[in-house]
Amino acid sequence: MNPKKLAAEKAVEFIEDGMVVGLGTGSTAYWAIQKIAQRINEGLRIRAVASSRDSEELANKLGIPIVPFSEIEFIDITIDGADEVDTHFNLIKGGGGALVREKILAINSKRFFVIVDESKRVEHLGQFPLPVEIVHFAVNLTINKLKELGCNTRIRMRNDKEYITDNGNIIVDCTFEKIVEPIELNKQINLIPGVVDNGLFTRMVSSLIVGYNDGNVMIFD
Ligand code: DER
């Protein structure tokens, strides 16, 4: 079985009746959303909130009840993927362009389950370019400030145009040599005026669920 699907379906086992569930974004979260829909067809009763328009559309198509944020006080479990996970469970996320909303769901969740295949585990973050969401106003000046932190930058494009996030902003993918202090770098980036948020998720993960190519799945708390 697909190791991403293995990890996703294991995470969904932790969802109980009556929970508010945060739906992540990306190809691994896709399998979690599919499994949640299957369990709802089997009688599971939950309410869900989505981290992106894509995930909301998929949930609606599958009959998962999406509720407005005004109707909830907290999220019981958020299940989401990641682009990289280091040995301290710090993450790089944002490959799918949803990092701002994903981080809001994660910080407001009692439990944040990250689901990955084994290829996502790294010694140090930074092989994957760090996505940073910024406002369009004075974009070149904000990018200059990001470069001062020691990275190369590239504005994310889609179909030959700047990629626009669900929040109407753009994403700058920042390549650092190696990110050895993700907690500090996260703070430094978010202090730059014009930055909305970045893809470093530090000290947020409750459980890491890893799917392996040999068919195994492991949970690390
Ligand atoms: O954009 C995101 O943060 C996604 O969760 C991404 O990091 C994981 O993508 P994948 O599950 O398609 O590998």
Short mmCIF file of N, CA and C in Angstrom, two decimals, residues 56-197:
data_model
loop_
_atom_site.label_atom_id
_atom_site.label_comp_id
_atom_site.label_asym_id
_atom_site.label_seq_id
_atom_site.Cartn_x
_atom_site.Cartn_y
_atom_site.Cartn_z
N GLU A 56 -11.36 21.88 1.33
CA GLU A 56 -12.78 22.11 1.60
C GLU A 56 -13.63 21.56 0.46
N GLU A 57 -13.18 21.81 -0.76
CA GLU A 57 -13.94 21.30 -1.93
C GLU A 57 -13.98 19.77 -1.91
N LEU A 58 -12.85 19.15 -1.60
CA LEU A 58 -12.80 17.69 -1.55
C LEU A 58 -13.73 17.17 -0.45
N ALA A 59 -13.68 17.83 0.72
CA ALA A 59 -14.53 17.40 1.84
C ALA A 59 -16.01 17.54 1.47
N ASN A 60 -16.37 18.65 0.86
CA ASN A 60 -17.77 18.84 0.46
C ASN A 60 -18.21 17.77 -0.53
N LYS A 61 -17.31 17.47 -1.46
CA LYS A 61 -17.64 16.45 -2.49
C LYS A 61 -17.87 15.08 -1.84
N LEU A 62 -17.13 14.82 -0.75
CA LEU A 62 -17.19 13.51 -0.11
C LEU A 62 -18.23 13.45 1.01
N GLY A 63 -18.90 14.59 1.28
CA GLY A 63 -19.95 14.58 2.30
C GLY A 63 -19.45 14.75 3.72
N ILE A 64 -18.26 15.32 3.88
CA ILE A 64 -17.75 15.60 5.23
C ILE A 64 -18.30 16.96 5.67
N PRO A 65 -18.98 17.02 6.82
CA PRO A 65 -19.61 18.29 7.23
C PRO A 65 -18.57 19.35 7.62
N ILE A 66 -18.44 20.38 6.79
CA ILE A 66 -17.54 21.50 7.07
C ILE A 66 -18.34 22.56 7.80
N VAL A 67 -17.79 23.06 8.92
CA VAL A 67 -18.48 24.10 9.68
C VAL A 67 -17.67 25.39 9.66
N PRO A 68 -18.34 26.53 9.80
CA PRO A 68 -17.60 27.80 9.87
C PRO A 68 -16.81 27.89 11.17
N PHE A 69 -15.69 28.61 11.14
CA PHE A 69 -14.87 28.72 12.34
C PHE A 69 -15.64 29.39 13.48
N SER A 70 -16.65 30.21 13.13
CA SER A 70 -17.43 30.90 14.17
C SER A 70 -18.19 29.90 15.04
N GLU A 71 -18.35 28.66 14.55
CA GLU A 71 -19.14 27.67 15.31
C GLU A 71 -18.28 26.82 16.25
N ILE A 72 -16.96 27.04 16.23
CA ILE A 72 -16.11 26.17 17.08
C ILE A 72 -15.23 27.03 17.99
N GLU A 73 -14.87 26.45 19.12
CA GLU A 73 -13.97 27.12 20.07
C GLU A 73 -12.54 26.57 19.94
N PHE A 74 -12.44 25.31 19.49
CA PHE A 74 -11.12 24.68 19.35
C PHE A 74 -11.27 23.50 18.40
N ILE A 75 -10.13 22.92 18.04
CA ILE A 75 -10.12 21.74 17.15
C ILE A 75 -9.58 20.57 17.96
N ASP A 76 -10.22 19.42 17.88
CA ASP A 76 -9.73 18.29 18.68
C ASP A 76 -8.46 17.68 18.06
N ILE A 77 -8.55 17.38 16.77
CA ILE A 77 -7.39 16.78 16.07
C ILE A 77 -7.26 17.42 14.69
N THR A 78 -6.06 17.86 14.36
CA THR A 78 -5.75 18.23 12.97
C THR A 78 -4.79 17.19 12.41
N ILE A 79 -5.07 16.74 11.20
CA ILE A 79 -4.23 15.75 10.53
C ILE A 79 -3.68 16.39 9.25
N ASP A 80 -2.35 16.48 9.13
CA ASP A 80 -1.77 17.20 7.99
C ASP A 80 -0.41 16.60 7.63
N GLY A 81 -0.01 16.86 6.41
CA GLY A 81 1.28 16.35 5.94
C GLY A 81 2.40 17.34 6.24
N ALA A 82 3.56 17.05 5.67
CA ALA A 82 4.71 17.96 5.81
C ALA A 82 5.67 17.70 4.67
N ASP A 83 6.49 18.70 4.38
CA ASP A 83 7.50 18.53 3.34
C ASP A 83 8.80 17.98 3.91
N GLU A 84 9.12 18.36 5.14
CA GLU A 84 10.29 17.82 5.85
C GLU A 84 9.97 17.75 7.34
N VAL A 85 10.53 16.75 8.02
CA VAL A 85 10.44 16.61 9.48
C VAL A 85 11.84 16.33 10.01
N ASP A 86 12.31 17.15 10.97
CA ASP A 86 13.66 16.88 11.51
C ASP A 86 13.54 15.99 12.75
N THR A 87 14.69 15.77 13.39
CA THR A 87 14.71 14.80 14.51
C THR A 87 14.00 15.34 15.75
N HIS A 88 13.71 16.63 15.77
CA HIS A 88 12.96 17.21 16.90
C HIS A 88 11.50 17.48 16.53
N PHE A 89 11.05 16.88 15.42
CA PHE A 89 9.66 17.05 14.95
C PHE A 89 9.38 18.50 14.51
N ASN A 90 10.43 19.27 14.22
CA ASN A 90 10.18 20.55 13.56
C ASN A 90 9.89 20.28 12.09
N LEU A 91 9.02 21.08 11.50
CA LEU A 91 8.56 20.81 10.14
C LEU A 91 8.89 21.95 9.20
N ILE A 92 9.05 21.59 7.92
CA ILE A 92 8.83 22.56 6.87
C ILE A 92 7.53 22.15 6.20
N LYS A 93 6.61 23.10 6.12
CA LYS A 93 5.35 22.89 5.40
C LYS A 93 5.15 24.02 4.42
N GLY A 94 4.15 23.87 3.54
CA GLY A 94 3.85 24.94 2.60
C GLY A 94 4.09 24.59 1.15
N GLY A 95 4.54 23.34 0.93
CA GLY A 95 4.72 22.91 -0.46
C GLY A 95 3.43 23.03 -1.26
N GLY A 96 2.32 22.86 -0.53
CA GLY A 96 1.02 22.96 -1.20
C GLY A 96 0.42 24.36 -1.16
N GLY A 97 1.15 25.31 -0.57
CA GLY A 97 0.72 26.70 -0.60
C GLY A 97 -0.27 27.10 0.48
N ALA A 98 -0.50 26.20 1.46
CA ALA A 98 -1.56 26.47 2.45
C ALA A 98 -1.02 26.74 3.84
N LEU A 99 0.25 27.06 3.97
CA LEU A 99 0.90 27.12 5.28
C LEU A 99 0.25 28.06 6.27
N VAL A 100 -0.29 29.20 5.80
CA VAL A 100 -0.86 30.18 6.74
C VAL A 100 -2.06 29.56 7.46
N ARG A 101 -2.98 29.01 6.69
CA ARG A 101 -4.18 28.43 7.29
C ARG A 101 -3.84 27.13 8.03
N GLU A 102 -2.88 26.37 7.50
CA GLU A 102 -2.48 25.12 8.17
C GLU A 102 -1.91 25.41 9.55
N LYS A 103 -1.10 26.49 9.67
CA LYS A 103 -0.50 26.79 10.96
C LYS A 103 -1.57 27.29 11.95
N ILE A 104 -2.57 28.00 11.44
CA ILE A 104 -3.66 28.45 12.31
C ILE A 104 -4.43 27.24 12.85
N LEU A 105 -4.72 26.27 11.97
CA LEU A 105 -5.41 25.06 12.46
C LEU A 105 -4.54 24.33 13.47
N ALA A 106 -3.26 24.18 13.15
CA ALA A 106 -2.38 23.39 14.02
C ALA A 106 -2.29 24.00 15.42
N ILE A 107 -2.12 25.33 15.49
CA ILE A 107 -1.91 25.96 16.81
C ILE A 107 -3.19 25.96 17.63
N ASN A 108 -4.32 25.77 16.98
CA ASN A 108 -5.62 25.76 17.68
C ASN A 108 -6.17 24.35 17.86
N SER A 109 -5.29 23.36 17.71
CA SER A 109 -5.71 21.96 17.84
C SER A 109 -5.18 21.36 19.13
N LYS A 110 -6.03 20.57 19.79
CA LYS A 110 -5.55 19.88 20.99
C LYS A 110 -4.45 18.89 20.61
N ARG A 111 -4.64 18.24 19.45
CA ARG A 111 -3.61 17.31 18.96
C ARG A 111 -3.36 17.57 17.48
N PHE A 112 -2.10 17.62 17.11
CA PHE A 112 -1.68 17.89 15.72
C PHE A 112 -0.92 16.66 15.25
N PHE A 113 -1.56 15.88 14.41
CA PHE A 113 -0.96 14.66 13.88
C PHE A 113 -0.35 14.97 12.51
N VAL A 114 0.94 14.68 12.38
CA VAL A 114 1.60 14.89 11.09
C VAL A 114 1.82 13.54 10.43
N ILE A 115 1.44 13.45 9.20
CA ILE A 115 1.48 12.18 8.46
C ILE A 115 2.39 12.32 7.26
N VAL A 116 3.38 11.42 7.20
CA VAL A 116 4.39 11.50 6.14
C VAL A 116 4.79 10.10 5.68
N ASP A 117 5.43 10.04 4.52
CA ASP A 117 6.15 8.81 4.18
C ASP A 117 7.60 9.02 4.64
N GLU A 118 8.37 7.92 4.64
CA GLU A 118 9.71 7.96 5.25
C GLU A 118 10.65 8.94 4.55
N SER A 119 10.33 9.31 3.32
CA SER A 119 11.24 10.20 2.57
C SER A 119 11.27 11.62 3.15
N LYS A 120 10.29 11.94 4.01
CA LYS A 120 10.20 13.32 4.52
C LYS A 120 11.11 13.54 5.74
N ARG A 121 11.64 12.47 6.30
CA ARG A 121 12.44 12.61 7.53
C ARG A 121 13.86 13.00 7.20
N VAL A 122 14.35 14.08 7.84
CA VAL A 122 15.70 14.61 7.56
C VAL A 122 16.42 14.89 8.87
N GLU A 123 17.74 14.98 8.79
CA GLU A 123 18.55 15.33 9.97
C GLU A 123 18.34 16.81 10.30
N HIS A 124 18.48 17.64 9.25
CA HIS A 124 18.27 19.09 9.41
C HIS A 124 17.33 19.59 8.33
N LEU A 125 16.47 20.51 8.66
CA LEU A 125 15.55 21.12 7.69
C LEU A 125 16.35 21.97 6.70
N GLY A 126 15.81 22.09 5.50
CA GLY A 126 16.42 23.03 4.55
C GLY A 126 16.69 22.47 3.17
N GLN A 127 16.68 21.17 3.02
CA GLN A 127 16.79 20.61 1.67
C GLN A 127 15.60 21.10 0.83
N PHE A 128 14.44 21.13 1.48
CA PHE A 128 13.23 21.63 0.82
C PHE A 128 13.20 23.16 1.02
N PRO A 129 13.04 23.93 -0.05
CA PRO A 129 13.00 25.40 0.13
C PRO A 129 11.86 25.81 1.06
N LEU A 130 12.17 26.73 1.98
CA LEU A 130 11.19 27.16 2.98
C LEU A 130 10.19 28.13 2.36
N PRO A 131 8.90 27.75 2.31
CA PRO A 131 7.88 28.68 1.78
C PRO A 131 7.58 29.81 2.77
N VAL A 132 7.54 31.04 2.27
CA VAL A 132 7.20 32.19 3.10
C VAL A 132 6.09 32.96 2.38
N GLU A 133 4.95 33.15 3.04
CA GLU A 133 3.84 33.89 2.43
C GLU A 133 4.02 35.36 2.75
N ILE A 134 4.01 36.21 1.72
CA ILE A 134 4.18 37.65 1.93
C ILE A 134 3.10 38.42 1.16
N VAL A 135 2.83 39.66 1.63
CA VAL A 135 1.88 40.49 0.89
C VAL A 135 2.58 41.03 -0.36
N HIS A 136 1.75 41.40 -1.34
CA HIS A 136 2.30 41.83 -2.62
C HIS A 136 2.93 43.23 -2.53
N PHE A 137 2.45 44.01 -1.60
CA PHE A 137 2.92 45.40 -1.49
C PHE A 137 4.44 45.42 -1.23
N ALA A 138 5.17 46.16 -2.05
CA ALA A 138 6.64 46.33 -1.87
C ALA A 138 7.35 44.98 -1.79
N VAL A 139 6.91 44.05 -2.63
CA VAL A 139 7.42 42.67 -2.54
C VAL A 139 8.95 42.61 -2.62
N ASN A 140 9.56 43.42 -3.48
CA ASN A 140 11.02 43.33 -3.64
C ASN A 140 11.76 43.74 -2.37
N LEU A 141 11.18 44.69 -1.64
CA LEU A 141 11.83 45.13 -0.39
C LEU A 141 11.72 44.05 0.68
N THR A 142 10.56 43.37 0.71
CA THR A 142 10.40 42.27 1.68
C THR A 142 11.35 41.13 1.33
N ILE A 143 11.48 40.86 0.04
CA ILE A 143 12.39 39.78 -0.39
C ILE A 143 13.82 40.14 -0.02
N ASN A 144 14.20 41.41 -0.15
CA ASN A 144 15.56 41.82 0.26
C ASN A 144 15.80 41.50 1.74
N LYS A 145 14.78 41.73 2.56
CA LYS A 145 14.92 41.45 4.00
C LYS A 145 15.08 39.95 4.24
N LEU A 146 14.35 39.15 3.45
CA LEU A 146 14.49 37.68 3.58
C LEU A 146 15.91 37.27 3.19
N LYS A 147 16.42 37.85 2.12
CA LYS A 147 17.78 37.49 1.67
C LYS A 147 18.82 37.81 2.74
N GLU A 148 18.56 38.86 3.51
CA GLU A 148 19.53 39.23 4.56
C GLU A 148 19.67 38.14 5.62
N LEU A 149 18.67 37.23 5.65
CA LEU A 149 18.74 36.11 6.61
C LEU A 149 19.59 34.95 6.07
N GLY A 150 20.08 35.13 4.82
CA GLY A 150 21.01 34.13 4.28
C GLY A 150 20.38 33.10 3.37
N CYS A 151 19.40 33.52 2.58
CA CYS A 151 18.80 32.53 1.67
C CYS A 151 18.73 33.08 0.26
N ASN A 152 18.58 32.15 -0.69
CA ASN A 152 18.22 32.53 -2.06
C ASN A 152 16.70 32.46 -2.16
N THR A 153 16.15 33.34 -2.94
CA THR A 153 14.68 33.44 -2.98
C THR A 153 14.15 33.26 -4.39
N ARG A 154 12.96 32.70 -4.46
CA ARG A 154 12.29 32.56 -5.77
C ARG A 154 10.79 32.72 -5.54
N ILE A 155 10.17 33.64 -6.25
CA ILE A 155 8.71 33.80 -6.14
C ILE A 155 8.05 32.59 -6.80
N ARG A 156 7.12 31.95 -6.08
CA ARG A 156 6.49 30.74 -6.62
C ARG A 156 5.57 31.10 -7.79
N MET A 157 5.70 30.36 -8.84
CA MET A 157 4.90 30.59 -10.05
C MET A 157 3.98 29.39 -10.30
N ARG A 158 2.83 29.68 -10.99
CA ARG A 158 1.98 28.59 -11.46
C ARG A 158 1.40 29.05 -12.78
N ASN A 159 1.56 28.22 -13.81
CA ASN A 159 1.08 28.58 -15.16
C ASN A 159 1.62 29.94 -15.59
N ASP A 160 2.95 30.10 -15.37
CA ASP A 160 3.65 31.32 -15.81
C ASP A 160 3.18 32.60 -15.14
N LYS A 161 2.41 32.44 -14.05
CA LYS A 161 2.00 33.64 -13.29
C LYS A 161 2.36 33.41 -11.82
N GLU A 162 2.48 34.48 -11.06
CA GLU A 162 2.75 34.35 -9.64
C GLU A 162 1.62 33.52 -9.00
N TYR A 163 2.02 32.53 -8.20
CA TYR A 163 1.02 31.73 -7.49
C TYR A 163 0.35 32.62 -6.44
N ILE A 164 -0.96 32.60 -6.40
CA ILE A 164 -1.71 33.40 -5.41
C ILE A 164 -2.37 32.44 -4.40
N THR A 165 -2.11 32.68 -3.13
CA THR A 165 -2.64 31.79 -2.09
C THR A 165 -4.13 32.03 -1.86
N ASP A 166 -4.76 31.17 -1.07
CA ASP A 166 -6.18 31.34 -0.72
C ASP A 166 -6.40 32.69 -0.03
N ASN A 167 -5.34 33.27 0.50
CA ASN A 167 -5.48 34.54 1.23
C ASN A 167 -5.15 35.74 0.34
N GLY A 168 -4.87 35.47 -0.96
CA GLY A 168 -4.61 36.55 -1.91
C GLY A 168 -3.18 37.07 -1.88
N ASN A 169 -2.27 36.31 -1.26
CA ASN A 169 -0.88 36.74 -1.18
C ASN A 169 0.00 35.89 -2.10
N ILE A 170 1.31 36.16 -2.07
CA ILE A 170 2.22 35.35 -2.88
C ILE A 170 3.15 34.57 -1.95
N ILE A 171 3.83 33.59 -2.53
CA ILE A 171 4.77 32.77 -1.74
C ILE A 171 6.16 32.93 -2.31
N VAL A 172 7.11 33.15 -1.42
CA VAL A 172 8.53 33.18 -1.79
C VAL A 172 9.17 31.92 -1.23
N ASP A 173 9.75 31.10 -2.09
CA ASP A 173 10.43 29.89 -1.63
C ASP A 173 11.89 30.24 -1.35
N CYS A 174 12.29 30.03 -0.10
CA CYS A 174 13.61 30.49 0.38
C CYS A 174 14.54 29.29 0.63
N THR A 175 15.64 29.27 -0.11
CA THR A 175 16.59 28.16 0.03
C THR A 175 17.74 28.57 0.95
N PHE A 176 17.80 27.91 2.10
CA PHE A 176 18.89 28.12 3.06
C PHE A 176 19.87 26.96 2.91
N GLU A 177 21.15 27.23 3.22
CA GLU A 177 22.17 26.17 3.17
C GLU A 177 21.70 24.99 4.04
N LYS A 178 21.44 25.30 5.32
CA LYS A 178 20.96 24.28 6.25
C LYS A 178 20.28 25.05 7.39
N ILE A 179 19.13 24.62 7.83
CA ILE A 179 18.43 25.32 8.90
C ILE A 179 18.72 24.60 10.22
N VAL A 180 19.66 25.15 11.00
CA VAL A 180 20.05 24.46 12.24
C VAL A 180 19.31 25.01 13.45
N GLU A 181 18.74 26.21 13.33
CA GLU A 181 17.99 26.81 14.45
C GLU A 181 16.60 27.20 13.96
N PRO A 182 15.74 26.23 13.67
CA PRO A 182 14.42 26.56 13.10
C PRO A 182 13.56 27.42 14.00
N ILE A 183 13.68 27.26 15.32
CA ILE A 183 12.85 28.05 16.24
C ILE A 183 13.21 29.53 16.12
N GLU A 184 14.52 29.81 16.09
CA GLU A 184 15.00 31.20 15.98
C GLU A 184 14.69 31.77 14.60
N LEU A 185 14.92 30.96 13.56
CA LEU A 185 14.68 31.45 12.19
C LEU A 185 13.20 31.76 11.98
N ASN A 186 12.34 30.93 12.53
CA ASN A 186 10.89 31.18 12.42
C ASN A 186 10.55 32.56 12.98
N LYS A 187 11.11 32.89 14.15
CA LYS A 187 10.85 34.19 14.78
C LYS A 187 11.40 35.32 13.92
N GLN A 188 12.64 35.15 13.43
CA GLN A 188 13.30 36.22 12.65
C GLN A 188 12.50 36.53 11.38
N ILE A 189 12.06 35.47 10.70
CA ILE A 189 11.31 35.68 9.44
C ILE A 189 10.00 36.43 9.72
N ASN A 190 9.30 36.00 10.77
CA ASN A 190 7.98 36.59 11.02
C ASN A 190 8.05 38.00 11.60
N LEU A 191 9.26 38.45 11.94
CA LEU A 191 9.41 39.85 12.38
C LEU A 191 9.52 40.80 11.20
N ILE A 192 9.72 40.28 10.01
CA ILE A 192 9.87 41.14 8.82
C ILE A 192 8.51 41.68 8.41
N PRO A 193 8.31 43.02 8.41
CA PRO A 193 7.03 43.57 7.95
C PRO A 193 6.77 43.12 6.52
N GLY A 194 5.55 42.70 6.24
CA GLY A 194 5.23 42.18 4.89
C GLY A 194 5.13 40.67 4.87
N VAL A 195 5.77 40.02 5.83
CA VAL A 195 5.65 38.56 5.92
C VAL A 195 4.36 38.23 6.66
N VAL A 196 3.58 37.33 6.08
CA VAL A 196 2.35 36.86 6.73
C VAL A 196 2.69 35.70 7.66
N ASP A 197 3.38 34.70 7.15
CA ASP A 197 3.87 33.58 7.96
C ASP A 197 4.83 32.76 7.11
#
